[in-house]
PDB file of C-alpha atoms and ligand atoms in Angstrom:
ATOM      1  CA  MET A   1      10.252   3.277 -18.769  1.00  0.00           C
ATOM      2  CA  GLU A   2      13.372   5.440 -18.862  1.00  0.00           C
ATOM      3  CA  LEU A   3      14.628   7.666 -16.103  1.00  0.00           C
ATOM      4  CA  PRO A   4      16.091  11.010 -17.156  1.00  0.00           C
ATOM      5  CA  ILE A   5      19.533  10.321 -15.712  1.00  0.00           C
ATOM      6  CA  PHE A   6      23.029  10.057 -17.124  1.00  0.00           C
ATOM      7  CA  TYR A   7      23.489   7.553 -19.932  1.00  0.00           C
ATOM      8  CA  ASP A   8      26.177   5.562 -18.108  1.00  0.00           C
ATOM      9  CA  GLU A   9      23.541   4.739 -15.514  1.00  0.00           C
ATOM     10  CA  ALA A  10      20.875   3.703 -18.012  1.00  0.00           C
ATOM     11  CA  GLU A  11      21.941   0.040 -17.905  1.00  0.00           C
ATOM     12  CA  GLU A  12      21.993   0.069 -14.120  1.00  0.00           C
ATOM     13  CA  TRP A  13      18.501   1.578 -14.056  1.00  0.00           C
ATOM     14  CA  LYS A  14      17.169  -1.088 -16.438  1.00  0.00           C
ATOM     15  CA  ASN A  15      18.517  -3.745 -14.079  1.00  0.00           C
ATOM     16  CA  ALA A  16      16.899  -2.056 -11.091  1.00  0.00           C
ATOM     17  CA  LEU A  17      13.568  -1.854 -12.933  1.00  0.00           C
ATOM     18  CA  LEU A  18      13.749  -5.569 -13.730  1.00  0.00           C
ATOM     19  CA  LEU A  19      14.127  -6.230 -10.001  1.00  0.00           C
ATOM     20  CA  TYR A  20      11.226  -3.968  -9.004  1.00  0.00           C
ATOM     21  CA  ASP A  21       8.984  -5.426 -11.681  1.00  0.00           C
ATOM     22  CA  SER A  22       9.879  -8.955 -10.536  1.00  0.00           C
ATOM     23  CA  ALA A  23       9.246  -8.040  -6.901  1.00  0.00           C
ATOM     24  CA  LEU A  24       5.757  -6.793  -7.824  1.00  0.00           C
ATOM     25  CA  LYS A  25       5.092 -10.108  -9.566  1.00  0.00           C
ATOM     26  CA  GLU A  26       6.293 -12.083  -6.523  1.00  0.00           C
ATOM     27  CA  ILE A  27       4.090 -10.113  -4.125  1.00  0.00           C
ATOM     28  CA  ASN A  28       1.069 -10.250  -6.429  1.00  0.00           C
ATOM     29  CA  THR A  29       1.389 -14.027  -6.700  1.00  0.00           C
ATOM     30  CA  LYS A  30       1.655 -14.357  -2.936  1.00  0.00           C
ATOM     31  CA  ILE A  31      -1.496 -12.279  -2.504  1.00  0.00           C
ATOM     32  CA  GLU A  32      -3.384 -14.304  -5.098  1.00  0.00           C
ATOM     33  CA  ILE A  33      -2.410 -17.603  -3.451  1.00  0.00           C
ATOM     34  CA  MET A  34      -3.408 -16.224  -0.049  1.00  0.00           C
ATOM     35  CA  ASN A  35      -6.787 -15.153  -1.349  1.00  0.00           C
ATOM     36  CA  ASN A  36      -7.417 -18.496  -3.098  1.00  0.00           C
ATOM     37  CA  GLU A  37      -6.527 -20.461   0.030  1.00  0.00           C
ATOM     38  CA  PHE A  38      -8.810 -18.233   2.064  1.00  0.00           C
ATOM     39  CA  LYS A  39     -11.705 -18.774  -0.321  1.00  0.00           C
ATOM     40  CA  LEU A  40     -11.181 -22.516  -0.086  1.00  0.00           C
ATOM     41  CA  THR A  41     -10.967 -22.772   3.699  1.00  0.00           C
ATOM     42  CA  HIS A  42     -13.209 -19.936   4.862  1.00  0.00           C
ATOM     43  CA  GLN A  43     -15.596 -19.700   1.899  1.00  0.00           C
ATOM     44  CA  TYR A  44     -15.017 -16.009   1.672  1.00  0.00           C
ATOM     45  CA  ASN A  45     -12.867 -13.532  -0.137  1.00  0.00           C
ATOM     46  CA  PRO A  46     -10.958 -11.142   2.168  1.00  0.00           C
ATOM     47  CA  ILE A  47      -9.504  -9.147  -0.716  1.00  0.00           C
ATOM     48  CA  GLU A  48     -11.735  -6.933  -2.842  1.00  0.00           C
ATOM     49  CA  HIS A  49      -9.033  -6.006  -5.310  1.00  0.00           C
ATOM     50  CA  VAL A  50      -5.329  -5.348  -5.677  1.00  0.00           C
ATOM     51  CA  VAL A  51      -3.549  -2.657  -7.656  1.00  0.00           C
ATOM     52  CA  SER A  52       0.157  -2.442  -8.240  1.00  0.00           C
ATOM     53  CA  ARG A  53       2.364   0.073  -9.954  1.00  0.00           C
ATOM     54  CA  LEU A  54       5.932   1.085 -10.587  1.00  0.00           C
ATOM     55  CA  LYS A  55       6.569   4.662  -9.523  1.00  0.00           C
ATOM     56  CA  SER A  56       6.910   7.064 -12.448  1.00  0.00           C
ATOM     57  CA  PRO A  57      10.407   8.420 -13.195  1.00  0.00           C
ATOM     58  CA  GLU A  58       9.099  11.962 -12.526  1.00  0.00           C
ATOM     59  CA  SER A  59       7.843  11.025  -9.050  1.00  0.00           C
ATOM     60  CA  ILE A  60      11.084   9.195  -8.271  1.00  0.00           C
ATOM     61  CA  ALA A  61      13.136  12.229  -9.297  1.00  0.00           C
ATOM     62  CA  LYS A  62      10.850  14.512  -7.265  1.00  0.00           C
ATOM     63  CA  LYS A  63      11.273  12.371  -4.149  1.00  0.00           C
ATOM     64  CA  ILE A  64      15.062  12.231  -4.511  1.00  0.00           C
ATOM     65  CA  ARG A  65      15.139  16.017  -4.948  1.00  0.00           C
ATOM     66  CA  HIS A  66      12.899  16.415  -1.902  1.00  0.00           C
ATOM     67  CA  ASN A  67      15.358  14.283   0.101  1.00  0.00           C
ATOM     68  CA  LYS A  68      18.179  16.514  -1.204  1.00  0.00           C
ATOM     69  CA  LYS A  69      20.067  13.565  -2.647  1.00  0.00           C
ATOM     70  CA  GLU A  70      21.814  13.220  -5.963  1.00  0.00           C
ATOM     71  CA  LEU A  71      19.751  11.407  -8.589  1.00  0.00           C
ATOM     72  CA  THR A  72      21.629   8.113  -8.884  1.00  0.00           C
ATOM     73  CA  VAL A  73      20.346   4.552  -9.104  1.00  0.00           C
ATOM     74  CA  GLU A  74      22.158   3.791  -5.844  1.00  0.00           C
ATOM     75  CA  ASN A  75      20.275   6.593  -4.058  1.00  0.00           C
ATOM     76  CA  ILE A  76      16.936   5.526  -5.559  1.00  0.00           C
ATOM     77  CA  VAL A  77      17.399   1.950  -4.341  1.00  0.00           C
ATOM     78  CA  LYS A  78      18.512   3.176  -0.930  1.00  0.00           C
ATOM     79  CA  TYR A  79      16.080   6.034  -0.260  1.00  0.00           C
ATOM     80  CA  VAL A  80      12.934   5.454  -2.320  1.00  0.00           C
ATOM     81  CA  ASN A  81      10.966   2.686  -0.640  1.00  0.00           C
ATOM     82  CA  ASP A  82       7.980   2.807  -2.947  1.00  0.00           C
ATOM     83  CA  VAL A  83       9.409   2.338  -6.457  1.00  0.00           C
ATOM     84  CA  ALA A  84       7.379  -0.893  -6.434  1.00  0.00           C
ATOM     85  CA  GLY A  85       3.996  -0.431  -4.756  1.00  0.00           C
ATOM     86  CA  VAL A  86       1.042  -2.720  -4.110  1.00  0.00           C
ATOM     87  CA  ARG A  87      -2.301  -1.633  -2.683  1.00  0.00           C
ATOM     88  CA  ILE A  88      -4.629  -4.272  -1.238  1.00  0.00           C
ATOM     89  CA  ILE A  89      -8.268  -3.283  -0.755  1.00  0.00           C
ATOM     90  CA  CYS A  90     -10.252  -5.367   1.760  1.00  0.00           C
ATOM     91  CA  SER A  91     -13.835  -5.404   2.938  1.00  0.00           C
ATOM     92  CA  PHE A  92     -13.239  -5.295   6.687  1.00  0.00           C
ATOM     93  CA  THR A  93     -10.623  -3.823   9.011  1.00  0.00           C
ATOM     94  CA  SER A  94     -10.051  -7.278  10.527  1.00  0.00           C
ATOM     95  CA  ASP A  95      -9.014  -8.553   7.075  1.00  0.00           C
ATOM     96  CA  ILE A  96      -6.263  -5.931   6.944  1.00  0.00           C
ATOM     97  CA  TYR A  97      -4.447  -7.319   9.994  1.00  0.00           C
ATOM     98  CA  ARG A  98      -5.053 -10.898   8.879  1.00  0.00           C
ATOM     99  CA  ILE A  99      -3.481 -10.203   5.495  1.00  0.00           C
ATOM    100  CA  ALA A 100      -0.595  -8.206   6.972  1.00  0.00           C
ATOM    101  CA  ASP A 101       0.147 -11.131   9.345  1.00  0.00           C
ATOM    102  CA  LEU A 102       0.044 -13.682   6.557  1.00  0.00           C
ATOM    103  CA  ILE A 103       2.458 -11.605   4.464  1.00  0.00           C
ATOM    104  CA  ALA A 104       4.821 -11.018   7.402  1.00  0.00           C
ATOM    105  CA  LYS A 105       4.826 -14.746   8.276  1.00  0.00           C
ATOM    106  CA  GLN A 106       6.161 -15.850   4.887  1.00  0.00           C
ATOM    107  CA  SER A 107       9.746 -16.976   5.371  1.00  0.00           C
ATOM    108  CA  ASP A 108      11.161 -15.221   2.303  1.00  0.00           C
ATOM    109  CA  VAL A 109       9.490 -11.891   3.150  1.00  0.00           C
ATOM    110  CA  LYS A 110      11.384  -9.457   5.380  1.00  0.00           C
ATOM    111  CA  VAL A 111       9.330  -6.718   7.004  1.00  0.00           C
ATOM    112  CA  LEU A 112      11.518  -3.605   7.030  1.00  0.00           C
ATOM    113  CA  LYS A 113       8.989  -1.059   8.294  1.00  0.00           C
ATOM    114  CA  VAL A 114       5.363  -0.890   9.401  1.00  0.00           C
ATOM    115  CA  LYS A 115       3.145   2.192   9.760  1.00  0.00           C
ATOM    116  CA  ASP A 116      -0.244   1.519  11.277  1.00  0.00           C
ATOM    117  CA  TYR A 117      -2.322   4.572  10.364  1.00  0.00           C
ATOM    118  CA  ILE A 118      -5.449   2.636  11.362  1.00  0.00           C
ATOM    119  CA  THR A 119      -4.624   2.459  15.068  1.00  0.00           C
ATOM    120  CA  CYS A 120      -3.011   5.885  14.740  1.00  0.00           C
ATOM    121  CA  PRO A 121      -4.596   7.892  11.860  1.00  0.00           C
ATOM    122  CA  LYS A 122      -2.709  10.833  10.400  1.00  0.00           C
ATOM    123  CA  GLU A 123      -3.638  14.372  11.481  1.00  0.00           C
ATOM    124  CA  ASN A 124      -5.580  14.884   8.208  1.00  0.00           C
ATOM    125  CA  GLY A 125      -7.630  11.704   8.858  1.00  0.00           C
ATOM    126  CA  TYR A 126      -5.662   9.351   6.568  1.00  0.00           C
ATOM    127  CA  SER A 127      -6.063   5.742   7.599  1.00  0.00           C
ATOM    128  CA  SER A 128      -4.325   2.703   6.117  1.00  0.00           C
ATOM    129  CA  TYR A 129      -1.798  -0.001   7.043  1.00  0.00           C
ATOM    130  CA  HIS A 130       1.616   0.348   5.412  1.00  0.00           C
ATOM    131  CA  MET A 131       4.430  -2.164   5.188  1.00  0.00           C
ATOM    132  CA  ILE A 132       7.793  -1.893   3.504  1.00  0.00           C
ATOM    133  CA  VAL A 133       8.942  -5.431   2.805  1.00  0.00           C
ATOM    134  CA  SER A 134      11.696  -7.018   0.792  1.00  0.00           C
ATOM    135  CA  VAL A 135      11.523 -10.199  -1.252  1.00  0.00           C
ATOM    136  CA  PRO A 136      14.432 -12.133  -2.742  1.00  0.00           C
ATOM    137  CA  ILE A 137      14.676 -12.013  -6.528  1.00  0.00           C
ATOM    138  CA  TYR A 138      16.581 -14.913  -8.038  1.00  0.00           C
ATOM    139  CA  LEU A 139      18.745 -13.883 -10.972  1.00  0.00           C
ATOM    140  CA  SER A 140      21.061 -16.238 -12.850  1.00  0.00           C
ATOM    141  CA  ASN A 141      24.111 -15.329 -10.755  1.00  0.00           C
ATOM    142  CA  ASN A 142      22.758 -13.917  -7.541  1.00  0.00           C
ATOM    143  CA  VAL A 143      19.820 -13.236  -5.268  1.00  0.00           C
ATOM    144  CA  ILE A 144      18.796  -9.640  -4.645  1.00  0.00           C
ATOM    145  CA  GLU A 145      16.512  -8.485  -1.847  1.00  0.00           C
ATOM    146  CA  THR A 146      14.106  -5.988  -3.420  1.00  0.00           C
ATOM    147  CA  LYS A 147      11.812  -3.537  -1.618  1.00  0.00           C
ATOM    148  CA  VAL A 148       8.058  -3.252  -2.121  1.00  0.00           C
ATOM    149  CA  GLU A 149       5.643  -0.861  -0.375  1.00  0.00           C
ATOM    150  CA  ILE A 150       2.382  -2.565   0.545  1.00  0.00           C
ATOM    151  CA  GLN A 151      -0.640  -0.463   1.516  1.00  0.00           C
ATOM    152  CA  ILE A 152      -3.606  -2.331   2.956  1.00  0.00           C
ATOM    153  CA  ARG A 153      -6.932  -0.538   3.504  1.00  0.00           C
ATOM    154  CA  THR A 154     -10.701  -1.023   3.425  1.00  0.00           C
ATOM    155  CA  ILE A 155     -12.913   0.090   0.521  1.00  0.00           C
ATOM    156  CA  ALA A 156     -14.107   3.009   2.646  1.00  0.00           C
ATOM    157  CA  MET A 157     -10.552   4.100   3.549  1.00  0.00           C
ATOM    158  CA  ASP A 158      -9.631   3.879  -0.124  1.00  0.00           C
ATOM    159  CA  PHE A 159     -12.619   6.034  -1.078  1.00  0.00           C
ATOM    160  CA  TRP A 160     -11.479   8.678   1.406  1.00  0.00           C
ATOM    161  CA  ALA A 161      -7.816   8.518   0.317  1.00  0.00           C
ATOM    162  CA  SER A 162      -8.699   8.971  -3.383  1.00  0.00           C
ATOM    163  CA  LEU A 163     -10.706  12.116  -2.699  1.00  0.00           C
ATOM    164  CA  GLU A 164      -8.094  13.501  -0.305  1.00  0.00           C
ATOM    165  CA  HIS A 165      -5.409  12.863  -2.925  1.00  0.00           C
ATOM    166  CA  LYS A 166      -7.442  14.747  -5.542  1.00  0.00           C
ATOM    167  CA  ILE A 167      -8.023  17.670  -3.170  1.00  0.00           C
ATOM    168  CA  TYR A 168      -4.351  17.737  -2.135  1.00  0.00           C
ATOM    169  CA  TYR A 169      -3.248  18.098  -5.750  1.00  0.00           C
ATOM    170  CA  LYS A 170      -5.960  20.572  -6.651  1.00  0.00           C
ATOM    171  CA  PHE A 171      -4.833  22.935  -3.896  1.00  0.00           C
ATOM    172  CA  GLU A 172      -1.151  21.961  -4.136  1.00  0.00           C
ATOM    173  CA  GLY A 173      -1.154  20.869  -0.510  1.00  0.00           C
ATOM    174  CA  ASN A 174      -2.840  24.051   0.751  1.00  0.00           C
ATOM    175  CA  ALA A 175      -6.529  23.194   0.877  1.00  0.00           C
ATOM    176  CA  PRO A 176      -8.716  25.731   2.751  1.00  0.00           C
ATOM    177  CA  GLU A 177      -9.265  24.912   6.429  1.00  0.00           C
ATOM    178  CA  ARG A 178     -12.998  24.303   5.872  1.00  0.00           C
ATOM    179  CA  ILE A 179     -12.265  21.586   3.323  1.00  0.00           C
ATOM    180  CA  ARG A 180      -9.628  20.012   5.552  1.00  0.00           C
ATOM    181  CA  LYS A 181     -12.113  20.016   8.422  1.00  0.00           C
ATOM    182  CA  GLU A 182     -14.744  18.321   6.268  1.00  0.00           C
ATOM    183  CA  LEU A 183     -12.210  15.716   5.191  1.00  0.00           C
ATOM    184  CA  ARG A 184     -11.414  14.984   8.840  1.00  0.00           C
ATOM    185  CA  GLU A 185     -15.141  14.620   9.512  1.00  0.00           C
ATOM    186  CA  CYS A 186     -15.428  12.259   6.542  1.00  0.00           C
ATOM    187  CA  SER A 187     -12.572  10.171   7.952  1.00  0.00           C
ATOM    188  CA  GLU A 188     -14.511   9.809  11.219  1.00  0.00           C
ATOM    189  CA  ILE A 189     -17.541   8.669   9.242  1.00  0.00           C
ATOM    190  CA  VAL A 190     -15.317   6.185   7.369  1.00  0.00           C
ATOM    191  CA  SER A 191     -14.031   4.783  10.650  1.00  0.00           C
ATOM    192  CA  TYR A 192     -17.582   4.569  12.039  1.00  0.00           C
ATOM    193  CA  LEU A 193     -18.803   2.853   8.860  1.00  0.00           C
ATOM    194  CA  ASP A 194     -15.933   0.326   8.957  1.00  0.00           C
ATOM    195  CA  HIS A 195     -16.742  -0.510  12.607  1.00  0.00           C
ATOM    196  CA  LYS A 196     -20.454  -0.874  11.878  1.00  0.00           C
ATOM    197  CA  MET A 197     -19.897  -3.035   8.799  1.00  0.00           C
ATOM    198  CA  LEU A 198     -17.482  -5.269  10.728  1.00  0.00           C
ATOM    199  CA  SER A 199     -19.849  -5.839  13.647  1.00  0.00           C
ATOM    200  CA  LEU A 200     -22.754  -6.411  11.291  1.00  0.00           C
ATOM    201  CA  ASN A 201     -20.698  -8.993   9.448  1.00  0.00           C
ATOM    202  CA  GLU A 202     -19.740 -10.705  12.744  1.00  0.00           C
ATOM    203  CA  GLU A 203     -23.405 -10.800  13.711  1.00  0.00           C
ATOM    204  CA  ILE A 204     -24.386 -12.368  10.402  1.00  0.00           C
ATOM    205  CA  LYS A 205     -21.661 -15.007  10.841  1.00  0.00           C
ATOM    206  CA  SER A 206     -22.876 -16.034  14.317  1.00  0.00           C
ATOM    207  CA  PHE A 207     -26.467 -16.027  13.054  1.00  0.00           C
ATOM    208  CA  SER A 208     -25.714 -18.551  10.326  1.00  0.00           C
ATOM    209  CA  HIS A 209     -23.778 -20.710  12.869  1.00  0.00           C
ATOM    210  CA  ASP A 210     -26.830 -20.743  15.176  1.00  0.00           C
ATOM    211  CA  ARG A 211     -29.047 -21.869  12.334  1.00  0.00           C
ATOM    212  CA  GLU A 212     -26.653 -24.637  11.372  1.00  0.00           C
ATOM    213  CA  ALA A 213     -26.427 -25.920  14.982  1.00  0.00           C
TER     214      ALA A 213
HETATM  215  P1  GTP B 301       6.066   9.086   1.119  1.00  0.00           P
HETATM  216  O1  GTP B 301       4.791   9.720   1.628  1.00  0.00           O
HETATM  217  O2  GTP B 301       5.819   8.092   0.018  1.00  0.00           O
HETATM  218  O3  GTP B 301       7.103  10.089   0.761  1.00  0.00           O
HETATM  219  O4  GTP B 301       6.738   8.253   2.281  1.00  0.00           O
HETATM  220  P2  GTP B 301       6.533   8.261   3.841  1.00  0.00           P
HETATM  221  O5  GTP B 301       7.804   7.839   4.468  1.00  0.00           O
HETATM  222  O6  GTP B 301       5.895   9.514   4.317  1.00  0.00           O
HETATM  223  O7  GTP B 301       5.579   7.022   3.952  1.00  0.00           O
HETATM  224  P3  GTP B 301       4.075   6.834   4.366  1.00  0.00           P
HETATM  225  O8  GTP B 301       4.030   5.390   4.742  1.00  0.00           O
HETATM  226  O9  GTP B 301       3.603   7.832   5.364  1.00  0.00           O
HETATM  227  O10 GTP B 301       3.284   7.074   3.010  1.00  0.00           O
HETATM  228  C1  GTP B 301       3.469   6.257   1.907  1.00  0.00           C
HETATM  229  C2  GTP B 301       2.346   6.417   0.910  1.00  0.00           C
HETATM  230  O11 GTP B 301       1.068   6.333   1.533  1.00  0.00           O
HETATM  231  C3  GTP B 301       2.291   7.718   0.151  1.00  0.00           C
HETATM  232  O12 GTP B 301       3.189   7.729  -0.927  1.00  0.00           O
HETATM  233  C4  GTP B 301       0.831   7.758  -0.285  1.00  0.00           C
HETATM  234  O13 GTP B 301       0.617   6.874  -1.383  1.00  0.00           O
HETATM  235  C5  GTP B 301       0.126   7.170   0.921  1.00  0.00           C
HETATM  236  N1  GTP B 301      -0.249   8.236   1.858  1.00  0.00           N
HETATM  237  C6  GTP B 301       0.419   8.615   2.975  1.00  0.00           C
HETATM  238  N2  GTP B 301      -0.189   9.626   3.586  1.00  0.00           N
HETATM  239  C7  GTP B 301      -1.284   9.928   2.832  1.00  0.00           C
HETATM  240  C8  GTP B 301      -2.319  10.918   2.942  1.00  0.00           C
HETATM  241  O14 GTP B 301      -2.355  11.741   3.846  1.00  0.00           O
HETATM  242  N3  GTP B 301      -3.280  10.923   1.969  1.00  0.00           N
HETATM  243  C9  GTP B 301      -3.275  10.024   0.954  1.00  0.00           C
HETATM  244  N4  GTP B 301      -4.258  10.122   0.046  1.00  0.00           N
HETATM  245  N5  GTP B 301      -2.312   9.098   0.809  1.00  0.00           N
HETATM  246  C10 GTP B 301      -1.321   9.049   1.735  1.00  0.00           C
HETATM  247 MG1   MG B 302       4.479   7.022  -2.074  1.00  0.00          MG
END
């Protein structure tokens, strides 16, 4: 992956990419270990699936332009928090907070920023839990704290976000009011569904405990 920037910065960019790629690996391993431990102790899998990506050079350049900054590696590292991004999809809302806590508790992880769009959904209905964290990357001569954006959401929230994303691009951010209204309604249905599924799951859990007793 090459960024269309000046040649004298190409080396610097390759180094930065190595860090972001390593940070994704670190976070992915942490998530996998967490999930395996959970399966072992609670006999259930809180994570449905995980996707990670490095932001495309075009999107990075667009964001830097949007922030009215000069396109330099230094500015990317400083201002673009989501060059490395991980999305964790869970079954239940309660899993989201459990996973976020477990990540935050790890001693080498620093939580730089949290946005809880579940407690406080966005105006358009978007709901998800966001964390910007940093993890130390050990190179031969030094240790570099590297940022990763982690988004944690339920399957239903992810379903909504994918469609909203598609609509946003289709209308270049100017979707007709009727469509925006329907999306907001869908987000309420998503929230209702997540609540229902969670309480149903809690009920099933207590039911099996009763039977075992
Ligand atoms: P950017 O949106 O990345 O410029 O940063 P920000 O500071 O606004 O961060 P925020 O935590 O609000 O959003 C980070 C990411 O969450 C975005 O890049 C998207 O991937 C996702 N996201 C935020 N808002 C929405 C939304 O309204 N719809 C969808 N589909 N995704 C969103
Ligand atoms: Mg982003």
